[in-house]
Amino acid sequence: HPYSLCHASLGLGGVRVRVGEFEAAITILARGLSLSEQVPLLRPPIAADLGVALARCGRIAEGLAQVDAAVEGATTMGRMSRLPLLLVKCGEIHLLAGDPDEAMRLATMALSLSTEQKERGNDVYARHLLGEIHATEAPASELAQRCFLDALKLAEGLGMRPLAAHCHAGLARHLARAGEAAMARHHLAAAATMYREMAMRFWLVQLERDSLSLALTPSLP
């Protein structure tokens, strides 16, 4: 049953992407993508998650091709309610590829569209990405801190715990670079606890690696 299989692929593959099991996600999402020719409405979200998984495995060009196709497909079908999240995923890959300007354009567009359409969950994704972009461009940027804090408040209110953990992690890195070690340790501990509770091992390892470079290791619980 293609419709059921595509939904299952999107659900399971999306979870694998969010916990950081990217290789496993690729296999699942690629199967869903091949079946989505029979279920066009599900093709853009499957392609977008596949693009993120590919990019996180170092296959940036392939990842961008998938996410670009997802954005084009959703736009062509008029699926505007899903478009902000697809734009965020495209921006995420551009940031990974070292193109913050394009990432900023996409994140700004995503935030504007999610605000216009009153999509509070996608608003969180857009604000988090904007925080990551500002933190990359200017380590002591007040804009980065504001974006992370706004995203964290919304994520906590909506019960979006993985995004809340990412916001804590982003704040920890940003505040450490800005010389605010005490607050950085607070957010580092919160992120580490949440990652452990949700079995997000990839992100926990990445956080521990970053904490070493930022001399924040003693604060990890």
Tab-separated table of N, CA and C in Angstrom, residues 37-191:
chain	number	residue	atom	x	y	z
A	37	GLU	N	6.270	8.399	-5.997
A	37	GLU	CA	5.771	8.719	-7.338
A	37	GLU	C	4.278	8.404	-7.428
A	38	GLN	N	3.834	7.470	-6.596
A	38	GLN	CA	2.412	7.124	-6.557
A	38	GLN	C	1.643	7.943	-5.519
A	39	VAL	N	2.401	8.695	-4.690
A	39	VAL	CA	1.778	9.516	-3.639
A	39	VAL	C	2.447	10.899	-3.678
A	40	PRO	N	2.173	11.709	-4.705
A	40	PRO	CA	2.899	12.970	-4.916
A	40	PRO	C	2.881	13.924	-3.728
A	41	LEU	N	1.799	13.938	-2.951
A	41	LEU	CA	1.717	14.872	-1.832
A	41	LEU	C	2.795	14.627	-0.775
A	42	LEU	N	3.259	13.395	-0.665
A	42	LEU	CA	4.261	13.069	0.344
A	42	LEU	C	5.693	13.156	-0.183
A	43	ARG	N	5.831	13.390	-1.466
A	43	ARG	CA	7.178	13.410	-2.047
A	43	ARG	C	8.048	14.553	-1.490
A	44	PRO	N	7.535	15.809	-1.405
A	44	PRO	CA	8.398	16.881	-0.893
A	44	PRO	C	8.930	16.658	0.525
A	45	PRO	N	8.089	16.287	1.506
A	45	PRO	CA	8.659	16.107	2.849
A	45	PRO	C	9.641	14.943	2.949
A	46	ILE	N	9.397	13.875	2.184
A	46	ILE	CA	10.334	12.759	2.191
A	46	ILE	C	11.663	13.186	1.574
A	47	ALA	N	11.586	13.888	0.444
A	47	ALA	CA	12.804	14.342	-0.229
A	47	ALA	C	13.601	15.303	0.653
A	48	ALA	N	12.892	16.165	1.401
A	48	ALA	CA	13.587	17.129	2.259
A	48	ALA	C	14.363	16.424	3.372
A	49	ASP	N	13.733	15.461	4.041
A	49	ASP	CA	14.448	14.734	5.091
A	49	ASP	C	15.597	13.908	4.514
A	50	LEU	N	15.385	13.348	3.342
A	50	LEU	CA	16.470	12.603	2.684
A	50	LEU	C	17.631	13.538	2.372
A	51	GLY	N	17.307	14.746	1.928
A	51	GLY	CA	18.356	15.720	1.638
A	51	GLY	C	19.183	16.064	2.859
A	52	VAL	N	18.533	16.254	3.989
A	52	VAL	CA	19.246	16.562	5.229
A	52	VAL	C	20.142	15.392	5.634
A	53	ALA	N	19.610	14.172	5.534
A	53	ALA	CA	20.396	12.991	5.906
A	53	ALA	C	21.630	12.849	5.014
A	54	LEU	N	21.455	13.051	3.719
A	54	LEU	CA	22.584	12.964	2.786
A	54	LEU	C	23.644	14.020	3.110
A	55	ALA	N	23.174	15.248	3.345
A	55	ALA	CA	24.110	16.334	3.633
A	55	ALA	C	24.883	16.074	4.915
A	56	ARG	N	24.204	15.550	5.937
A	56	ARG	CA	24.870	15.266	7.212
A	56	ARG	C	25.888	14.142	7.088
A	57	CYS	N	25.758	13.356	6.024
A	57	CYS	CA	26.739	12.298	5.768
A	57	CYS	C	27.839	12.787	4.822
A	58	GLY	N	27.875	14.077	4.569
A	58	GLY	CA	28.915	14.653	3.722
A	58	GLY	C	28.573	14.738	2.252
A	59	ARG	N	27.372	14.306	1.891
A	59	ARG	CA	26.963	14.317	0.475
A	59	ARG	C	26.132	15.578	0.223
A	60	ILE	N	26.818	16.724	0.309
A	60	ILE	CA	26.151	18.019	0.276
A	60	ILE	C	25.400	18.255	-1.031
A	61	ALA	N	26.061	18.012	-2.159
A	61	ALA	CA	25.431	18.287	-3.456
A	61	ALA	C	24.164	17.454	-3.642
A	62	GLU	N	24.238	16.181	-3.258
A	62	GLU	CA	23.050	15.319	-3.363
A	62	GLU	C	21.946	15.802	-2.435
A	63	GLY	N	22.344	16.220	-1.253
A	63	GLY	CA	21.368	16.711	-0.292
A	63	GLY	C	20.655	17.955	-0.796
A	64	LEU	N	21.423	18.889	-1.346
A	64	LEU	CA	20.820	20.109	-1.878
A	64	LEU	C	19.876	19.812	-3.035
A	65	ALA	N	20.258	18.868	-3.882
A	65	ALA	CA	19.401	18.510	-5.016
A	65	ALA	C	18.048	17.994	-4.521
A	66	GLN	N	18.060	17.182	-3.476
A	66	GLN	CA	16.817	16.636	-2.941
A	66	GLN	C	15.953	17.728	-2.305
A	67	VAL	N	16.571	18.604	-1.529
A	67	VAL	CA	15.791	19.634	-0.847
A	67	VAL	C	15.295	20.685	-1.843
A	68	ASP	N	16.105	21.025	-2.830
A	68	ASP	CA	15.645	21.960	-3.862
A	68	ASP	C	14.426	21.398	-4.592
A	69	ALA	N	14.477	20.106	-4.873
A	69	ALA	CA	13.340	19.460	-5.534
A	69	ALA	C	12.120	19.460	-4.625
A	70	ALA	N	12.345	19.294	-3.313
A	70	ALA	CA	11.237	19.306	-2.359
A	70	ALA	C	10.559	20.669	-2.330
A	71	VAL	N	11.362	21.739	-2.274
A	71	VAL	CA	10.814	23.102	-2.257
A	71	VAL	C	10.050	23.381	-3.541
A	72	GLU	N	10.627	23.007	-4.670
A	72	GLU	CA	9.972	23.230	-5.963
A	72	GLU	C	8.669	22.442	-6.053
A	73	GLY	N	8.703	21.184	-5.586
A	73	GLY	CA	7.514	20.348	-5.650
A	73	GLY	C	6.383	20.887	-4.788
A	74	ALA	N	6.706	21.301	-3.558
A	74	ALA	CA	5.679	21.838	-2.663
A	74	ALA	C	5.099	23.129	-3.210
A	75	THR	N	5.965	23.972	-3.779
A	75	THR	CA	5.504	25.240	-4.340
A	75	THR	C	4.587	25.008	-5.533
A	76	THR	N	4.987	24.087	-6.394
A	76	THR	CA	4.185	23.780	-7.581
A	76	THR	C	2.808	23.254	-7.208
A	77	MET	N	2.761	22.432	-6.146
A	77	MET	CA	1.481	21.870	-5.702
A	77	MET	C	0.672	22.838	-4.843
A	78	GLY	N	1.275	23.973	-4.478
A	78	GLY	CA	0.588	24.918	-3.612
A	78	GLY	C	0.524	24.479	-2.174
A	79	ARG	N	1.455	23.625	-1.745
A	79	ARG	CA	1.472	23.147	-0.350
A	79	ARG	C	2.227	24.142	0.529
A	80	MET	N	1.655	25.311	0.700
A	80	MET	CA	2.322	26.387	1.417
A	80	MET	C	2.473	26.094	2.911
A	81	SER	N	1.594	25.268	3.466
A	81	SER	CA	1.661	24.982	4.898
A	81	SER	C	2.901	24.184	5.272
A	82	ARG	N	3.478	23.489	4.323
A	82	ARG	CA	4.698	22.713	4.614
A	82	ARG	C	5.953	23.440	4.151
A	83	LEU	N	5.777	24.484	3.367
A	83	LEU	CA	6.923	25.136	2.744
A	83	LEU	C	7.922	25.746	3.729
A	84	PRO	N	7.505	26.418	4.819
A	84	PRO	CA	8.511	26.995	5.717
A	84	PRO	C	9.520	25.980	6.253
A	85	LEU	N	9.047	24.797	6.615
A	85	LEU	CA	9.960	23.785	7.140
A	85	LEU	C	10.914	23.290	6.061
A	86	LEU	N	10.432	23.165	4.838
A	86	LEU	CA	11.307	22.756	3.742
A	86	LEU	C	12.382	23.812	3.488
A	87	LEU	N	11.994	25.087	3.579
A	87	LEU	CA	12.963	26.168	3.407
A	87	LEU	C	14.027	26.132	4.498
A	88	VAL	N	13.616	25.817	5.723
A	88	VAL	CA	14.576	25.706	6.829
A	88	VAL	C	15.574	24.586	6.553
A	89	LYS	N	15.084	23.456	6.081
A	89	LYS	CA	15.987	22.331	5.813
A	89	LYS	C	16.957	22.659	4.685
A	90	CYS	N	16.476	23.388	3.692
A	90	CYS	CA	17.363	23.826	2.618
A	90	CYS	C	18.412	24.790	3.169
A	91	GLY	N	17.981	25.708	4.043
A	91	GLY	CA	18.917	26.635	4.658
A	91	GLY	C	19.945	25.929	5.527
A	92	GLU	N	19.509	24.892	6.240
A	92	GLU	CA	20.423	24.114	7.078
A	92	GLU	C	21.560	23.522	6.247
A	93	ILE	N	21.223	23.006	5.081
A	93	ILE	CA	22.247	22.403	4.233
A	93	ILE	C	23.183	23.473	3.678
A	94	HIS	N	22.637	24.628	3.300
A	94	HIS	CA	23.504	25.708	2.811
A	94	HIS	C	24.466	26.161	3.904
A	95	LEU	N	24.009	26.181	5.157
A	95	LEU	CA	24.909	26.546	6.256
A	95	LEU	C	25.996	25.498	6.422
A	96	LEU	N	25.635	24.227	6.312
A	96	LEU	CA	26.634	23.151	6.364
A	96	LEU	C	27.655	23.288	5.237
A	97	ALA	N	27.176	23.766	4.085
A	97	ALA	CA	28.037	23.898	2.904
A	97	ALA	C	28.900	25.153	2.949
A	98	GLY	N	28.757	25.965	4.016
A	98	GLY	CA	29.552	27.175	4.127
A	98	GLY	C	29.002	28.343	3.343
A	99	ASP	N	27.688	28.393	3.176
A	99	ASP	CA	27.034	29.479	2.441
A	99	ASP	C	26.007	30.158	3.354
A	100	PRO	N	26.471	30.943	4.339
A	100	PRO	CA	25.545	31.550	5.298
A	100	PRO	C	24.597	32.570	4.682
A	101	ASP	N	25.016	33.227	3.603
A	101	ASP	CA	24.150	34.226	2.978
A	101	ASP	C	22.870	33.590	2.427
A	102	GLU	N	23.020	32.474	1.723
A	102	GLU	CA	21.840	31.791	1.189
A	102	GLU	C	21.031	31.166	2.318
A	103	ALA	N	21.729	30.663	3.329
A	103	ALA	CA	21.019	30.117	4.491
A	103	ALA	C	20.181	31.204	5.159
A	104	MET	N	20.738	32.406	5.281
A	104	MET	CA	20.012	33.522	5.874
A	104	MET	C	18.784	33.885	5.046
A	105	ARG	N	18.939	33.931	3.746
A	105	ARG	CA	17.804	34.259	2.870
A	105	ARG	C	16.669	33.257	3.058
A	106	LEU	N	17.010	31.992	3.096
A	106	LEU	CA	15.998	30.947	3.228
A	106	LEU	C	15.356	30.956	4.618
A	107	ALA	N	16.167	31.146	5.655
A	107	ALA	CA	15.625	31.177	7.021
A	107	ALA	C	14.693	32.369	7.218
A	108	THR	N	15.091	33.514	6.672
A	108	THR	CA	14.250	34.714	6.770
A	108	THR	C	12.928	34.512	6.045
A	109	MET	N	12.989	33.902	4.867
A	109	MET	CA	11.778	33.614	4.112
A	109	MET	C	10.890	32.640	4.880
A	110	ALA	N	11.508	31.638	5.490
A	110	ALA	CA	10.748	30.644	6.257
A	110	ALA	C	10.051	31.287	7.449
A	111	LEU	N	10.766	32.178	8.161
A	111	LEU	CA	10.177	32.840	9.319
A	111	LEU	C	9.012	33.731	8.896
A	112	SER	N	9.189	34.468	7.820
A	112	SER	CA	8.123	35.348	7.332
A	112	SER	C	6.879	34.553	6.953
A	113	LEU	N	7.097	33.452	6.251
A	113	LEU	CA	5.975	32.640	5.793
A	113	LEU	C	5.282	31.926	6.954
A	114	SER	N	6.064	31.407	7.888
A	114	SER	CA	5.461	30.704	9.033
A	114	SER	C	4.683	31.682	9.916
A	115	THR	N	5.182	32.913	10.049
A	115	THR	CA	4.465	33.932	10.818
A	115	THR	C	3.156	34.296	10.117
A	116	GLU	N	3.244	34.500	8.824
A	116	GLU	CA	2.059	34.854	8.032
A	116	GLU	C	0.994	33.769	8.113
A	117	GLN	N	1.432	32.503	8.111
A	117	GLN	CA	0.491	31.387	8.109
A	117	GLN	C	0.181	30.866	9.512
A	118	LYS	N	0.723	31.563	10.519
A	118	LYS	CA	0.485	31.204	11.928
A	118	LYS	C	0.890	29.766	12.225
A	119	GLU	N	2.044	29.364	11.709
A	119	GLU	CA	2.587	28.020	11.942
A	119	GLU	C	3.647	28.123	13.036
A	120	ARG	N	3.222	28.008	14.277
A	120	ARG	CA	4.123	28.256	15.394
A	120	ARG	C	5.270	27.247	15.464
A	121	GLY	N	4.996	26.003	15.121
A	121	GLY	CA	6.053	24.995	15.154
A	121	GLY	C	7.153	25.288	14.150
A	122	ASN	N	6.759	25.665	12.933
A	122	ASN	CA	7.753	25.988	11.916
A	122	ASN	C	8.473	27.291	12.244
A	123	ASP	N	7.816	28.167	12.988
A	123	ASP	CA	8.446	29.390	13.479
A	123	ASP	C	9.650	29.039	14.356
A	124	VAL	N	9.508	28.011	15.175
A	124	VAL	CA	10.622	27.579	16.037
A	124	VAL	C	11.812	27.139	15.196
A	125	TYR	N	11.556	26.310	14.191
A	125	TYR	CA	12.637	25.845	13.319
A	125	TYR	C	13.363	27.017	12.665
A	126	ALA	N	12.592	27.997	12.163
A	126	ALA	CA	13.188	29.133	11.468
A	126	ALA	C	14.039	29.974	12.422
A	127	ARG	N	13.523	30.239	13.623
A	127	ARG	CA	14.273	31.053	14.593
A	127	ARG	C	15.543	30.340	15.062
A	128	HIS	N	15.454	29.034	15.233
A	128	HIS	CA	16.657	28.286	15.622
A	128	HIS	C	17.725	28.382	14.543
A	129	LEU	N	17.322	28.206	13.281
A	129	LEU	CA	18.296	28.302	12.195
A	129	LEU	C	18.892	29.709	12.123
A	130	LEU	N	18.077	30.730	12.308
A	130	LEU	CA	18.600	32.096	12.310
A	130	LEU	C	19.628	32.280	13.427
A	131	GLY	N	19.373	31.672	14.579
A	131	GLY	CA	20.348	31.736	15.661
A	131	GLY	C	21.672	31.105	15.267
A	132	GLU	N	21.611	29.944	14.629
A	132	GLU	CA	22.834	29.267	14.191
A	132	GLU	C	23.592	30.099	13.165
A	133	ILE	N	22.860	30.738	12.273
A	133	ILE	CA	23.509	31.554	11.237
A	133	ILE	C	24.187	32.766	11.871
A	134	HIS	N	23.466	33.485	12.725
A	134	HIS	CA	24.052	34.669	13.372
A	134	HIS	C	25.254	34.276	14.231
A	135	ALA	N	25.178	33.127	14.908
A	135	ALA	CA	26.292	32.680	15.745
A	135	ALA	C	27.520	32.355	14.901
A	136	THR	N	27.294	31.865	13.692
A	136	THR	CA	28.405	31.553	12.792
A	136	THR	C	29.067	32.826	12.273
A	137	GLU	N	28.242	33.831	11.972
A	137	GLU	CA	28.762	35.066	11.385
A	137	GLU	C	29.435	35.967	12.418
A	138	ALA	N	28.885	35.992	13.644
A	138	ALA	CA	29.432	36.864	14.686
A	138	ALA	C	29.301	36.161	16.034
A	139	PRO	N	30.378	35.567	16.545
A	139	PRO	CA	30.314	34.772	17.768
A	139	PRO	C	29.687	35.477	18.965
A	140	ALA	N	29.792	36.817	19.045
A	140	ALA	CA	29.227	37.527	20.194
A	140	ALA	C	27.927	38.250	19.831
A	141	SER	N	27.301	37.845	18.748
A	141	SER	CA	26.113	38.538	18.250
A	141	SER	C	24.936	38.445	19.222
A	142	GLU	N	24.370	39.617	19.548
A	142	GLU	CA	23.166	39.630	20.375
A	142	GLU	C	21.984	39.054	19.608
A	143	LEU	N	22.006	39.186	18.291
A	143	LEU	CA	20.934	38.630	17.461
A	143	LEU	C	20.869	37.117	17.607
A	144	ALA	N	22.041	36.476	17.659
A	144	ALA	CA	22.072	35.019	17.812
A	144	ALA	C	21.418	34.613	19.125
A	145	GLN	N	21.796	35.286	20.204
A	145	GLN	CA	21.236	34.951	21.513
A	145	GLN	C	19.723	35.176	21.531
A	146	ARG	N	19.274	36.270	20.926
A	146	ARG	CA	17.843	36.567	20.911
A	146	ARG	C	17.067	35.514	20.129
A	147	CYS	N	17.613	35.101	18.981
A	147	CYS	CA	16.934	34.084	18.170
A	147	CYS	C	16.841	32.761	18.919
A	148	PHE	N	17.946	32.354	19.562
A	148	PHE	CA	17.937	31.102	20.317
A	148	PHE	C	16.940	31.168	21.476
A	149	LEU	N	16.928	32.287	22.200
A	149	LEU	CA	16.029	32.412	23.348
A	149	LEU	C	14.567	32.450	22.919
A	150	ASP	N	14.281	33.159	21.831
A	150	ASP	CA	12.902	33.194	21.323
A	150	ASP	C	12.461	31.799	20.881
A	151	ALA	N	13.363	31.101	20.179
A	151	ALA	CA	13.034	29.749	19.717
A	151	ALA	C	12.844	28.808	20.900
A	152	LEU	N	13.698	28.940	21.918
A	152	LEU	CA	13.605	28.078	23.107
A	152	LEU	C	12.274	28.284	23.821
A	153	LYS	N	11.870	29.525	23.998
A	153	LYS	CA	10.603	29.809	24.680
A	153	LYS	C	9.429	29.188	23.931
A	154	LEU	N	9.414	29.346	22.616
A	154	LEU	CA	8.339	28.778	21.805
A	154	LEU	C	8.380	27.250	21.835
A	155	ALA	N	9.579	26.677	21.730
A	155	ALA	CA	9.720	25.219	21.725
A	155	ALA	C	9.224	24.617	23.025
A	156	GLU	N	9.561	25.248	24.135
A	156	GLU	CA	9.103	24.738	25.436
A	156	GLU	C	7.586	24.845	25.552
A	157	GLY	N	7.015	25.926	25.067
A	157	GLY	CA	5.572	26.101	25.130
A	157	GLY	C	4.814	25.107	24.277
A	158	LEU	N	5.441	24.657	23.185
A	158	LEU	CA	4.798	23.722	22.260
A	158	LEU	C	5.188	22.269	22.521
A	159	GLY	N	6.055	22.031	23.497
A	159	GLY	CA	6.477	20.662	23.787
A	159	GLY	C	7.422	20.093	22.750
A	160	MET	N	8.182	20.958	22.061
A	160	MET	CA	9.119	20.512	21.015
A	160	MET	C	10.491	20.279	21.659
A	161	ARG	N	10.635	19.173	22.370
A	161	ARG	CA	11.830	18.948	23.189
A	161	ARG	C	13.121	18.815	22.381
A	162	PRO	N	13.124	18.135	21.231
A	162	PRO	CA	14.378	18.094	20.469
A	162	PRO	C	14.854	19.483	20.046
A	163	LEU	N	13.921	20.342	19.632
A	163	LEU	CA	14.305	21.702	19.246
A	163	LEU	C	14.746	22.505	20.469
A	164	ALA	N	14.084	22.286	21.598
A	164	ALA	CA	14.508	22.969	22.825
A	164	ALA	C	15.938	22.572	23.196
A	165	ALA	N	16.259	21.294	23.051
A	165	ALA	CA	17.624	20.824	23.342
A	165	ALA	C	18.626	21.483	22.402
A	166	HIS	N	18.282	21.581	21.109
A	166	HIS	CA	19.173	22.236	20.144
A	166	HIS	C	19.378	23.707	20.506
A	167	CYS	N	18.317	24.364	20.984
A	167	CYS	CA	18.439	25.767	21.386
A	167	CYS	C	19.374	25.915	22.578
A	168	HIS	N	19.241	25.024	23.568
A	168	HIS	CA	20.156	25.050	24.708
A	168	HIS	C	21.601	24.843	24.234
A	169	ALA	N	21.791	23.909	23.310
A	169	ALA	CA	23.141	23.636	22.801
A	169	ALA	C	23.690	24.851	22.060
A	170	GLY	N	22.852	25.473	21.230
A	170	GLY	CA	23.289	26.659	20.504
A	170	GLY	C	23.647	27.796	21.446
A	171	LEU	N	22.852	27.983	22.485
A	171	LEU	CA	23.144	29.015	23.476
A	171	LEU	C	24.444	28.720	24.228
A	172	ALA	N	24.660	27.444	24.553
A	172	ALA	CA	25.899	27.078	25.256
A	172	ALA	C	27.121	27.451	24.425
A	173	ARG	N	27.102	27.105	23.159
A	173	ARG	CA	28.248	27.414	22.284
A	173	ARG	C	28.417	28.924	22.130
A	174	HIS	N	27.304	29.593	21.874
A	174	HIS	CA	27.354	31.029	21.641
A	174	HIS	C	27.845	31.784	22.876
A	175	LEU	N	27.298	31.466	24.044
A	175	LEU	CA	27.670	32.173	25.269
A	175	LEU	C	29.106	31.874	25.675
A	176	ALA	N	29.568	30.667	25.405
A	176	ALA	CA	30.966	30.337	25.717
A	176	ALA	C	31.912	31.187	24.880
A	177	ARG	N	31.589	31.336	23.596
A	177	ARG	CA	32.431	32.159	22.721
A	177	ARG	C	32.369	33.633	23.119
A	178	ALA	N	31.236	34.042	23.692
A	178	ALA	CA	31.081	35.428	24.115
A	178	ALA	C	31.681	35.686	25.492
A	179	GLY	N	32.252	34.654	26.119
A	179	GLY	CA	32.903	34.816	27.413
A	179	GLY	C	31.991	34.708	28.612
A	180	GLU	N	30.744	34.245	28.422
A	180	GLU	CA	29.804	34.105	29.532
A	180	GLU	C	29.752	32.638	29.956
A	181	ALA	N	30.813	32.196	30.622
A	181	ALA	CA	31.003	30.777	30.918
A	181	ALA	C	29.918	30.204	31.822
A	182	ALA	N	29.483	30.961	32.839
A	182	ALA	CA	28.500	30.422	33.790
A	182	ALA	C	27.183	30.098	33.091
A	183	MET	N	26.687	31.030	32.293
A	183	MET	CA	25.438	30.787	31.576
A	183	MET	C	25.623	29.707	30.513
A	184	ALA	N	26.791	29.681	29.903
A	184	ALA	CA	27.070	28.650	28.906
A	184	ALA	C	26.982	27.267	29.533
A	185	ARG	N	27.528	27.115	30.731
A	185	ARG	CA	27.487	25.816	31.418
A	185	ARG	C	26.059	25.422	31.763
A	186	HIS	N	25.243	26.382	32.130
A	186	HIS	CA	23.837	26.102	32.434
A	186	HIS	C	23.144	25.499	31.216
A	187	HIS	N	23.304	26.137	30.066
A	187	HIS	CA	22.639	25.650	28.857
A	187	HIS	C	23.267	24.344	28.360
A	188	LEU	N	24.570	24.202	28.558
A	188	LEU	CA	25.248	22.965	28.167
A	188	LEU	C	24.688	21.780	28.954
A	189	ALA	N	24.523	21.956	30.259
A	189	ALA	CA	23.994	20.882	31.094
A	189	ALA	C	22.562	20.539	30.691
A	190	ALA	N	21.757	21.560	30.402
A	190	ALA	CA	20.365	21.324	29.995
A	190	ALA	C	20.311	20.550	28.687
A	191	ALA	N	21.136	20.953	27.723
A	191	ALA	CA	21.149	20.268	26.426
A	191	ALA	C	21.605	18.824	26.580
